[in-house]
Short mmCIF file of C-alpha atoms and ligand atoms in Angstrom, two decimals:
data_model
loop_
_atom_site.label_atom_id
_atom_site.label_comp_id
_atom_site.label_asym_id
_atom_site.label_seq_id
_atom_site.Cartn_x
_atom_site.Cartn_y
_atom_site.Cartn_z
CA MET A 1 17.16 44.42 23.41
CA THR A 2 14.63 43.68 26.13
CA ASP A 3 11.06 42.72 25.61
CA ASN A 4 8.40 42.82 28.26
CA ARG A 5 5.57 41.46 26.15
CA GLN A 6 2.62 40.42 28.19
CA ALA A 7 -0.37 38.28 27.47
CA THR A 8 -3.61 38.04 29.36
CA GLY A 9 -6.20 35.39 29.98
CA ALA A 10 -3.80 32.50 30.21
CA THR A 11 -6.11 30.48 32.48
CA GLU A 12 -8.21 28.93 29.71
CA GLN A 13 -5.70 26.14 29.33
CA GLY A 14 -5.80 24.74 32.86
CA GLY A 15 -9.25 25.91 33.77
CA GLY A 16 -7.86 27.02 37.15
CA GLU A 17 -8.12 30.46 38.70
CA ASN A 18 -5.38 32.98 38.13
CA THR A 19 -4.62 33.65 41.75
CA ARG A 20 -0.94 34.38 41.28
CA ARG A 21 0.99 36.70 39.01
CA VAL A 22 4.21 36.17 37.07
CA TYR A 23 6.33 38.89 35.48
CA VAL A 24 8.81 37.79 32.82
CA LYS A 25 11.54 40.13 31.64
CA THR A 26 13.16 39.05 28.40
CA TYR A 27 16.71 39.95 27.34
CA GLY A 28 18.40 39.12 24.06
CA CYS A 29 17.28 37.33 20.96
CA GLN A 30 13.93 36.30 19.47
CA MET A 31 14.44 32.79 20.79
CA ASN A 32 14.28 34.20 24.31
CA VAL A 33 11.02 35.98 23.39
CA TYR A 34 9.66 32.61 22.23
CA ASP A 35 10.93 30.87 25.36
CA SER A 36 9.38 33.48 27.67
CA ASP A 37 5.98 32.71 26.13
CA ARG A 38 6.65 28.99 26.70
CA MET A 39 7.37 29.70 30.38
CA SER A 40 4.09 31.54 30.82
CA ASP A 41 2.31 28.72 28.94
CA ALA A 42 3.83 26.20 31.39
CA LEU A 43 2.78 28.25 34.42
CA ALA A 44 -0.78 29.05 33.27
CA PRO A 45 -2.26 25.71 34.40
CA GLU A 46 -0.67 26.33 37.81
CA GLY A 47 -2.81 29.44 38.19
CA TYR A 48 -0.21 32.03 37.20
CA ALA A 49 -1.37 34.95 35.05
CA LEU A 50 1.09 37.31 33.41
CA THR A 51 1.40 40.82 34.70
CA GLU A 52 3.08 43.88 33.27
CA ALA A 53 3.78 45.24 36.74
CA PRO A 54 6.71 43.68 38.61
CA GLU A 55 5.41 45.18 41.87
CA GLU A 56 2.29 43.02 41.72
CA ALA A 57 4.10 39.80 40.76
CA ASP A 58 4.48 36.79 43.08
CA LEU A 59 7.13 35.39 40.75
CA ILE A 60 9.63 37.40 38.70
CA ILE A 61 11.65 35.61 36.04
CA LEU A 62 14.58 37.18 34.22
CA ASN A 63 15.08 35.39 30.90
CA THR A 64 18.70 36.28 30.26
CA CYS A 65 21.26 36.63 27.48
CA HIS A 66 24.96 35.75 27.72
CA ILE A 67 26.07 36.69 24.21
CA ARG A 68 28.06 39.80 25.24
CA GLU A 69 29.42 40.83 28.63
CA LYS A 70 27.08 43.84 28.86
CA ALA A 71 24.02 41.65 28.39
CA ALA A 72 25.10 39.37 31.24
CA GLU A 73 25.99 42.25 33.59
CA LYS A 74 22.55 43.82 33.14
CA VAL A 75 21.10 40.78 34.89
CA TYR A 76 23.15 41.35 38.03
CA SER A 77 22.08 45.03 38.18
CA GLU A 78 18.45 43.95 37.88
CA LEU A 79 18.96 41.37 40.65
CA GLY A 80 20.27 44.19 42.87
CA ARG A 81 16.95 46.05 42.38
CA LEU A 82 14.98 42.87 43.05
CA ARG A 83 16.85 42.33 46.32
CA VAL A 84 15.56 45.68 47.58
CA MET A 85 12.04 44.82 46.39
CA LYS A 86 12.11 41.44 48.12
CA GLN A 87 13.33 42.95 51.41
CA GLN A 88 10.54 45.53 51.27
CA ARG A 89 7.96 42.77 50.63
CA GLU A 90 9.28 40.66 53.48
CA SER A 91 9.06 43.62 55.87
CA GLU A 92 5.36 43.78 54.91
CA GLY A 93 4.89 40.04 55.48
CA ARG A 94 4.60 39.26 51.75
CA SER A 95 6.78 37.03 49.63
CA LEU A 96 8.45 37.25 46.23
CA MET A 97 10.05 34.42 44.30
CA VAL A 98 12.86 35.32 41.87
CA GLY A 99 13.99 33.09 39.01
CA VAL A 100 16.84 33.44 36.52
CA ALA A 101 16.39 31.60 33.22
CA GLY A 102 18.14 31.65 29.83
CA CYS A 103 21.76 31.55 28.81
CA VAL A 104 23.27 33.33 31.86
CA ALA A 105 21.52 30.72 34.01
CA GLN A 106 22.92 27.94 31.85
CA ALA A 107 26.45 29.37 31.80
CA GLU A 108 26.74 30.45 35.44
CA GLY A 109 24.37 28.08 37.30
CA GLU A 110 25.29 27.89 41.00
CA GLU A 111 27.43 31.04 40.69
CA ILE A 112 24.27 33.16 40.28
CA ALA A 113 22.69 31.81 43.45
CA ARG A 114 26.01 32.44 45.26
CA ARG A 115 26.51 35.96 43.90
CA ALA A 116 22.84 36.98 44.25
CA PRO A 117 21.18 35.26 47.23
CA VAL A 118 17.88 36.96 46.26
CA VAL A 119 17.53 34.28 43.57
CA ASP A 120 15.32 31.28 44.44
CA LEU A 121 15.64 29.33 41.23
CA VAL A 122 18.10 29.15 38.35
CA PHE A 123 17.13 27.16 35.29
CA GLY A 124 18.59 26.80 31.81
CA PRO A 125 16.83 26.90 28.43
CA GLN A 126 16.21 23.15 28.38
CA SER A 127 14.16 23.09 31.60
CA TYR A 128 11.20 25.37 30.81
CA HIS A 129 8.72 22.52 30.45
CA ARG A 130 9.58 21.52 34.05
CA LEU A 131 8.92 24.98 35.45
CA PRO A 132 5.81 24.05 37.55
CA GLU A 133 7.81 21.39 39.41
CA LEU A 134 10.80 23.71 39.89
CA VAL A 135 8.57 26.48 41.26
CA GLN A 136 6.97 24.03 43.67
CA ARG A 137 10.38 22.96 44.96
CA ALA A 138 11.42 26.58 45.42
CA SER A 139 8.11 27.33 47.23
CA ALA A 140 8.97 24.54 49.66
CA GLY A 141 12.15 26.45 50.50
CA ALA A 142 14.75 24.74 48.30
CA LYS A 143 17.33 26.73 46.29
CA VAL A 144 16.78 25.24 42.86
CA VAL A 145 19.56 25.13 40.26
CA GLU A 146 18.56 23.19 37.15
CA THR A 147 20.85 23.25 34.15
CA GLU A 148 20.32 19.78 32.67
CA PHE A 149 20.65 19.46 28.92
CA ASP A 150 17.95 17.64 27.00
CA VAL A 151 16.60 19.70 24.15
CA GLU A 152 14.62 16.85 22.60
CA GLU A 153 12.73 16.25 25.82
CA LYS A 154 11.97 19.95 26.12
CA PHE A 155 10.42 20.09 22.64
CA GLU A 156 8.25 17.05 23.37
CA HIS A 157 6.90 18.49 26.60
CA LEU A 158 6.36 22.15 25.80
CA ALA A 159 2.98 23.29 27.15
CA THR A 160 0.34 24.08 24.56
CA PRO A 161 -0.96 27.62 25.04
CA SER A 162 -4.68 28.35 24.96
CA GLN A 163 -6.09 29.91 21.77
CA LYS A 164 -6.93 32.95 23.86
CA ALA A 165 -3.31 33.33 25.00
CA VAL A 166 -2.05 33.01 21.41
CA ARG A 167 -4.61 35.56 20.16
CA ALA A 168 -3.49 38.03 22.82
CA ARG A 169 0.08 37.80 21.48
CA GLY A 170 -0.95 39.13 18.07
CA VAL A 171 -1.07 38.11 14.43
CA THR A 172 2.63 37.37 14.04
CA ALA A 173 4.41 34.63 15.95
CA PHE A 174 7.77 32.98 16.40
CA LEU A 175 8.09 29.22 16.07
CA THR A 176 11.31 27.54 17.19
CA VAL A 177 12.29 24.78 14.75
CA GLN A 178 15.90 24.29 15.74
CA GLU A 179 18.00 24.95 18.79
CA GLY A 180 21.69 24.89 19.58
CA CYS A 181 24.70 25.16 17.32
CA ASP A 182 27.57 22.94 16.17
CA LYS A 183 29.53 25.66 14.36
CA PHE A 184 31.72 26.84 17.25
CA CYS A 185 32.60 30.28 15.94
CA THR A 186 35.48 31.27 18.16
CA PHE A 187 33.74 34.36 19.57
CA CYS A 188 30.42 32.75 20.46
CA VAL A 189 28.96 31.19 23.64
CA VAL A 190 25.87 29.70 21.97
CA PRO A 191 27.27 26.17 21.46
CA TYR A 192 28.03 26.10 25.19
CA THR A 193 24.81 27.66 26.52
CA ARG A 194 22.33 26.14 24.07
CA GLY A 195 24.21 22.93 23.32
CA ALA A 196 24.44 20.86 20.16
CA GLU A 197 22.13 21.42 17.20
CA VAL A 198 18.74 19.76 17.56
CA SER A 199 15.99 19.99 14.94
CA ARG A 200 12.33 19.62 15.90
CA PRO A 201 10.43 16.98 13.96
CA VAL A 202 8.20 18.07 11.07
CA SER A 203 5.01 16.83 12.75
CA GLN A 204 5.57 19.02 15.85
CA ILE A 205 6.31 22.09 13.74
CA VAL A 206 3.32 21.61 11.44
CA ALA A 207 1.01 21.04 14.42
CA GLU A 208 2.24 24.19 16.16
CA ALA A 209 1.87 26.25 12.96
CA GLY A 210 -1.70 24.93 12.59
CA ARG A 211 -2.59 25.91 16.15
CA LEU A 212 -1.12 29.38 15.63
CA ALA A 213 -3.09 29.84 12.40
CA GLN A 214 -6.32 28.75 14.06
CA ALA A 215 -5.80 31.39 16.73
CA GLY A 216 -5.45 34.08 14.05
CA VAL A 217 -1.68 34.17 13.45
CA ARG A 218 -0.97 35.12 9.84
CA GLU A 219 2.82 35.44 9.81
CA VAL A 220 5.20 32.88 11.28
CA THR A 221 8.93 33.43 11.76
CA LEU A 222 10.82 30.16 12.11
CA LEU A 223 13.56 30.46 14.72
CA GLY A 224 16.83 28.74 15.34
CA GLN A 225 20.32 29.81 16.40
CA ASN A 226 21.30 28.29 13.11
CA VAL A 227 17.89 27.95 11.55
CA ASN A 228 18.98 26.92 8.07
CA ALA A 229 20.80 23.92 9.54
CA TRP A 230 17.32 22.54 10.35
CA HIS A 231 16.77 19.07 8.86
CA GLY A 232 14.39 16.22 9.45
CA THR A 233 12.48 13.36 7.93
CA GLY A 234 9.79 14.76 5.66
CA GLU A 235 6.21 13.54 5.41
CA ASN A 236 7.26 11.75 2.20
CA GLY A 237 9.94 9.81 4.10
CA ARG A 238 12.76 11.81 2.47
CA GLU A 239 15.29 13.97 4.27
CA TRP A 240 14.09 17.60 4.30
CA GLY A 241 15.98 20.80 4.84
CA LEU A 242 14.55 24.20 5.70
CA GLY A 243 13.51 24.84 2.06
CA GLU A 244 11.25 21.78 2.00
CA LEU A 245 9.89 22.64 5.44
CA LEU A 246 8.94 26.12 4.23
CA PHE A 247 7.07 24.63 1.25
CA ARG A 248 5.15 22.39 3.68
CA LEU A 249 4.30 25.25 6.05
CA ALA A 250 3.06 27.32 3.12
CA LYS A 251 0.19 24.81 2.91
CA VAL A 252 -1.00 25.43 6.48
CA ASP A 253 -4.41 27.05 6.19
CA GLY A 254 -4.42 30.61 7.42
CA ILE A 255 -0.66 31.27 7.31
CA GLU A 256 0.02 34.00 4.76
CA ARG A 257 3.63 34.97 5.39
CA LEU A 258 6.76 33.06 6.35
CA ARG A 259 10.14 34.26 7.56
CA TYR A 260 13.11 32.58 9.22
CA THR A 261 16.12 33.68 11.24
CA THR A 262 19.12 33.39 11.89
CA SER A 263 20.99 31.76 9.05
CA HIS A 264 24.59 30.79 8.54
CA PRO A 265 25.98 31.36 5.02
CA ARG A 266 27.33 27.79 4.90
CA ASP A 267 23.85 26.30 5.29
CA MET A 268 22.05 28.17 2.47
CA ASP A 269 21.39 25.17 0.22
CA ASP A 270 19.78 25.00 -3.23
CA ALA A 271 16.34 24.02 -1.89
CA LEU A 272 16.28 27.04 0.39
CA ILE A 273 17.30 29.36 -2.43
CA ALA A 274 14.58 27.73 -4.58
CA ALA A 275 12.06 28.50 -1.84
CA HIS A 276 13.00 32.18 -2.16
CA ARG A 277 12.42 31.91 -5.91
CA ASP A 278 9.16 29.94 -5.89
CA LEU A 279 7.37 30.71 -2.67
CA ASP A 280 5.70 34.13 -2.69
CA MET A 281 4.75 33.69 0.96
CA LEU A 282 8.41 33.61 1.93
CA MET A 283 9.20 37.25 2.54
CA PRO A 284 12.04 38.78 0.49
CA TYR A 285 14.15 39.64 3.49
CA LEU A 286 17.09 37.58 4.67
CA HIS A 287 19.23 37.94 7.77
CA LEU A 288 22.54 36.44 6.70
CA PRO A 289 25.35 37.44 9.07
CA VAL A 290 28.90 37.54 7.75
CA GLN A 291 30.51 39.15 10.85
CA THR A 292 33.58 40.48 9.00
CA GLY A 293 34.76 41.18 5.47
CA SER A 294 38.31 39.99 6.08
CA ASP A 295 39.29 36.47 5.00
CA ARG A 296 41.95 36.37 7.71
CA ILE A 297 39.44 37.22 10.43
CA LEU A 298 36.76 34.93 8.98
CA LYS A 299 39.28 32.14 9.38
CA ALA A 300 40.21 33.16 12.93
CA MET A 301 36.50 33.27 13.74
CA ASN A 302 36.11 29.72 12.37
CA ARG A 303 33.28 30.87 10.11
CA ARG A 304 34.38 28.30 7.51
CA HIS A 305 33.79 30.39 4.41
CA THR A 306 35.57 33.19 2.57
CA ARG A 307 34.31 36.64 1.56
CA ASP A 308 34.14 35.46 -2.05
CA ASP A 309 31.94 32.51 -1.01
CA TYR A 310 29.63 35.08 0.60
CA PHE A 311 29.55 37.30 -2.50
CA ARG A 312 28.80 34.31 -4.75
CA LEU A 313 26.05 33.13 -2.43
CA ILE A 314 24.41 36.54 -2.44
CA GLU A 315 24.56 36.62 -6.22
CA ARG A 316 22.69 33.30 -6.37
CA ILE A 317 20.08 34.45 -3.86
CA ARG A 318 19.55 37.73 -5.70
CA ALA A 319 19.26 35.92 -9.01
CA ALA A 320 16.53 33.74 -7.46
CA ARG A 321 14.68 36.62 -5.78
CA PRO A 322 15.72 40.00 -7.20
CA ASP A 323 13.73 42.06 -4.67
CA ILE A 324 15.36 40.38 -1.67
CA ALA A 325 16.78 42.71 0.98
CA LEU A 326 19.67 41.64 3.16
CA SER A 327 20.39 42.17 6.78
CA GLY A 328 23.46 41.08 8.72
CA ASP A 329 25.48 40.99 11.92
CA PHE A 330 29.00 42.40 12.22
CA ILE A 331 31.65 42.20 14.90
CA VAL A 332 34.45 44.77 14.98
CA GLY A 333 37.68 44.41 16.95
CA PHE A 334 37.97 40.63 16.93
CA PRO A 335 41.47 39.70 18.20
CA GLY A 336 44.11 40.47 15.60
CA GLU A 337 41.85 42.70 13.47
CA THR A 338 44.02 45.29 11.73
CA ASP A 339 43.04 48.50 9.93
CA GLU A 340 43.29 46.54 6.65
CA ASP A 341 40.95 43.83 7.93
CA PHE A 342 38.47 46.47 9.01
CA ALA A 343 38.75 48.19 5.62
CA ASP A 344 37.78 44.82 4.07
CA THR A 345 34.62 44.82 6.22
CA MET A 346 33.72 48.34 5.09
CA GLU A 347 34.34 47.35 1.49
CA LEU A 348 32.17 44.25 1.83
CA VAL A 349 29.33 46.34 3.26
CA GLU A 350 29.64 48.84 0.39
CA ARG A 351 29.55 46.04 -2.12
CA VAL A 352 26.61 44.09 -0.65
CA GLY A 353 24.36 46.98 0.42
CA TYR A 354 22.30 46.12 3.52
CA ALA A 355 18.72 47.08 4.31
CA SER A 356 19.53 46.86 8.01
CA ALA A 357 22.16 45.32 10.25
CA PHE A 358 23.33 44.77 13.79
CA SER A 359 26.92 45.57 14.65
CA PHE A 360 28.84 44.98 17.83
CA LYS A 361 32.22 45.48 19.44
CA TYR A 362 33.85 42.13 20.08
CA SER A 363 33.21 41.05 23.66
CA PRO A 364 35.50 38.29 24.97
CA ARG A 365 33.34 35.52 26.41
CA PRO A 366 34.77 33.22 29.09
CA GLY A 367 35.46 29.73 27.79
CA THR A 368 35.46 30.64 24.08
CA PRO A 369 38.70 30.37 22.05
CA GLY A 370 38.55 34.08 21.09
CA ALA A 371 38.85 35.17 24.71
CA ALA A 372 42.23 33.43 25.01
CA MET A 373 43.64 34.81 21.73
CA GLU A 374 46.51 37.23 21.76
CA ALA A 375 46.30 40.67 20.15
CA GLN A 376 43.03 41.71 21.75
CA VAL A 377 42.03 45.03 20.20
CA GLU A 378 41.95 48.17 22.32
CA GLU A 379 38.56 49.48 23.39
CA ALA A 380 39.12 52.90 21.74
CA VAL A 381 39.94 51.25 18.41
CA LYS A 382 36.84 49.07 18.64
CA SER A 383 34.71 52.14 19.37
CA ALA A 384 36.09 54.09 16.42
CA ARG A 385 35.59 51.16 14.03
CA LEU A 386 32.06 50.55 15.29
CA ALA A 387 31.15 54.21 14.80
CA ALA A 388 32.45 54.20 11.21
CA LEU A 389 30.69 50.93 10.38
CA GLN A 390 27.41 52.03 11.92
CA GLU A 391 27.49 55.30 9.99
CA LEU A 392 27.80 53.37 6.75
CA LEU A 393 25.12 50.83 7.70
CA GLN A 394 22.72 53.59 8.75
CA LYS A 395 23.30 55.42 5.47
CA GLN A 396 22.42 52.23 3.61
CA GLN A 397 19.32 51.68 5.74
CA ARG A 398 18.12 55.25 5.10
CA ALA A 399 18.67 54.82 1.36
CA PHE A 400 16.79 51.52 1.39
CA ASN A 401 13.84 53.07 3.25
CA ALA A 402 13.84 56.13 0.98
CA SER A 403 13.62 53.84 -2.06
CA MET A 404 10.18 52.75 -0.80
CA THR A 405 8.53 56.10 -1.58
CA GLY A 406 5.90 55.68 -4.29
CA ARG A 407 6.06 51.88 -4.13
CA THR A 408 2.98 49.70 -3.69
CA PHE A 409 2.99 46.42 -1.77
CA ASP A 410 1.05 44.37 0.75
CA VAL A 411 1.18 45.23 4.42
CA LEU A 412 0.14 42.84 7.18
CA PHE A 413 -1.66 44.95 9.77
CA GLU A 414 -0.74 44.09 13.34
CA LYS A 415 -2.18 46.64 15.79
CA PRO A 416 -3.37 50.23 16.32
CA GLY A 417 -0.80 52.80 15.18
CA ARG A 418 0.55 55.94 16.82
CA HIS A 419 -2.53 58.09 16.21
CA ALA A 420 -6.27 57.48 16.40
CA GLY A 421 -7.57 55.89 13.20
CA GLN A 422 -4.12 54.56 12.29
CA LEU A 423 -2.91 50.98 12.12
CA VAL A 424 0.64 49.75 12.00
CA GLY A 425 1.71 46.80 9.94
CA ARG A 426 4.87 45.41 8.39
CA SER A 427 6.16 45.61 4.85
CA PRO A 428 7.58 42.46 3.26
CA TRP A 429 10.99 43.84 4.33
CA LEU A 430 9.97 44.11 8.00
CA GLN A 431 9.64 47.90 8.06
CA PRO A 432 6.79 49.24 10.24
CA VAL A 433 4.19 50.99 8.06
CA GLN A 434 1.71 53.48 9.53
CA VAL A 435 -1.55 53.76 7.60
CA ASP A 436 -4.99 55.35 8.20
CA ALA A 437 -7.07 52.20 8.18
CA PRO A 438 -10.06 50.66 9.96
CA GLU A 439 -9.51 48.28 12.85
CA GLU A 440 -11.04 45.32 11.02
CA LEU A 441 -7.88 45.22 8.90
CA ILE A 442 -5.85 43.94 11.87
CA GLY A 443 -4.69 40.46 10.92
CA LYS A 444 -5.20 41.13 7.21
CA LEU A 445 -2.99 41.92 4.27
CA ALA A 446 -3.92 45.00 2.28
CA THR A 447 -2.23 46.84 -0.54
CA VAL A 448 -0.62 50.10 0.47
CA GLU A 449 1.18 52.85 -1.40
CA ILE A 450 4.08 54.47 0.45
CA VAL A 451 3.72 58.23 0.56
CA ASP A 452 6.38 59.23 3.06
CA VAL A 453 9.38 57.82 4.93
CA GLY A 454 10.27 58.64 8.54
CA THR A 455 13.30 57.67 10.62
CA ASN A 456 11.86 54.41 11.87
CA SER A 457 8.63 53.93 9.91
CA LEU A 458 7.11 54.21 6.48
CA PHE A 459 3.81 56.04 5.97
CA GLY A 460 1.32 54.74 3.46
CA ARG A 461 -2.25 54.85 2.24
CA LEU A 462 -4.64 52.05 1.38
CA ILE A 463 -4.98 52.15 -2.34
CA ASN A 464 -8.28 50.43 -2.89
CA GLY A 465 -10.12 50.18 0.41
CA GLN A 466 -10.01 46.41 0.26
CA ASP A 467 -8.04 43.74 1.94
CA ARG A 468 -6.02 41.60 -0.43
CA LYS A 469 -8.74 39.00 -0.70
CA GLY A 470 -11.13 41.62 -2.05
CA SER A 471 -13.45 42.11 0.97
CA ASN A 472 -14.51 45.71 1.28
CA VAL A 473 -13.27 47.12 4.55
CA GLY A 474 -15.48 50.17 4.45
CA VAL A 475 -12.95 52.95 3.97
CA ALA A 476 -13.29 55.87 1.66
CA ILE A 477 -10.87 55.56 -1.23
CA PRO A 478 -8.39 58.40 -0.70
CA ALA A 479 -8.15 60.89 -3.55
N1 SAM B 501 23.92 32.11 14.51
C1 SAM B 501 24.10 33.42 14.11
C2 SAM B 501 25.24 33.51 13.11
O1 SAM B 501 25.82 32.56 12.73
O2 SAM B 501 25.60 34.59 12.72
C3 SAM B 501 24.34 34.38 15.24
C4 SAM B 501 23.70 34.21 16.53
S1 SAM B 501 24.30 35.27 17.80
C5 SAM B 501 23.07 34.92 18.94
C6 SAM B 501 23.89 36.92 17.27
C7 SAM B 501 25.05 37.80 16.96
O3 SAM B 501 25.69 38.21 18.14
C8 SAM B 501 26.15 37.21 16.14
O4 SAM B 501 25.82 37.15 14.79
C9 SAM B 501 27.30 38.11 16.41
O5 SAM B 501 27.35 39.18 15.51
C10 SAM B 501 27.00 38.63 17.81
N2 SAM B 501 27.95 38.07 18.79
C11 SAM B 501 28.04 36.79 19.19
N3 SAM B 501 29.06 36.65 20.06
C12 SAM B 501 29.63 37.87 20.20
C13 SAM B 501 30.74 38.38 20.95
N4 SAM B 501 31.47 37.57 21.71
N5 SAM B 501 31.02 39.69 20.85
C14 SAM B 501 30.30 40.51 20.07
N6 SAM B 501 29.24 40.09 19.34
C15 SAM B 501 28.91 38.79 19.41
FE1 SF4 B 502 27.29 31.38 17.44
FE2 SF4 B 502 25.98 31.60 15.10
FE3 SF4 B 502 28.56 30.83 15.15
FE4 SF4 B 502 26.69 29.18 16.07
S1 SF4 B 502 26.93 29.92 13.94
S2 SF4 B 502 28.64 29.60 17.02
S3 SF4 B 502 25.26 30.63 17.01
S4 SF4 B 502 27.69 32.84 15.76
#
């Protein structure tokens, strides 16, 4: 996944003129999307405005992902293109600064600067608050490689974006509450690239949610590599987990929907399940990766739970919130995976029934225990297993979407839709919903009946011409 989201008008914060342009290309997970916004927030007071056009940028930053080999290799191909662009610029007497951020930067550091001399600065996920200083050093001609690890310091010093910049990013927002991971699944680089688990304090999170709400954000998705491991001292002096934090955020004026991702099955505690039962604002959609349905492979992956633990957990969650939909991540072809192990994964998927899921071929990552394991699975076997699994998951997703026809629920409208007069919003289960609706509904929840289901979207109609709070939005009530 790449995301080239742009925002405009980022000068408000520093009051300076936007004389320079920065282009940020984001690879990978939602946390990188969040971090890219933090980079542009940090650069705004230095006079950098975001641009959607790399050719007009003075600074290009690639915010990279190291989770699978393909994701990391994409960065080097992009750097090849940037080398040509930089040479062209230099022949015209203009300059271009190139930065590599994110997990590839953290994992490979100096190696990037060596392999791709086009790069002026390399900086890991814990250095974004220091970006102005790093850019200054690179402008003075230094090759900057900064991969220090201090997550707490980063959280304390993140730049506060202007209200205008937040508004330009839309009515939904990510909010990082936790970073890093202590689980050490044997396939995964995250504990090495993002470091040990660190939870942000309640006061910082509540303050950021308040600022987002004031700028018009209505839906907040709490982020963390292992988000349900979040913990902290609550405002009542007691130890809080994610469940308690969600109850607190539900009180922030203006926030109408809450979500969180990504969770580990071992960290779904009673308070979090209670939040799904008691908090209507917490959307009934849960990303709860299991990776494999085989107990043998779960153990080899160091996931620290069994398939039966997962089934029991899902039973408890469904008992608390019967309309909850599940999503997951799966890896096929982990070392030692046999046909029987893979059959267990297929059987688990059949039994759980997913609304959506991501599935991947195992990619050995340097430095992780999985990469050194014997019995690596052949590429052709991985491909065949992935195809079979994806067919099943897609069938389940289609069935889940089809079950929406005729249903009525609230949609949070986000932006203009595909056609004139249409808006697109999200269902509680994250599906895009296209509806004929007036523009003033952007940022509002309104009740919609689903009349049709497409491949990637639902189609609905407003059923009463009012937003959920009862204000008339001036539409004719469809017959
Ligand atoms: N913390 C989450 C969890 O516990 O499931 C996952 C975070 S990871 C950034 C996202 C997904 O990438 C994982 O759930 C896994 O399915 C996939 N992934 C991670 N390492 C991988 C690897 N070496 N090969 C293939 N897929 C991988
Ligand atoms: Fe990676 Fe998630 Fe396992 Fe942590 S819990 S090591 S982030 S897969």
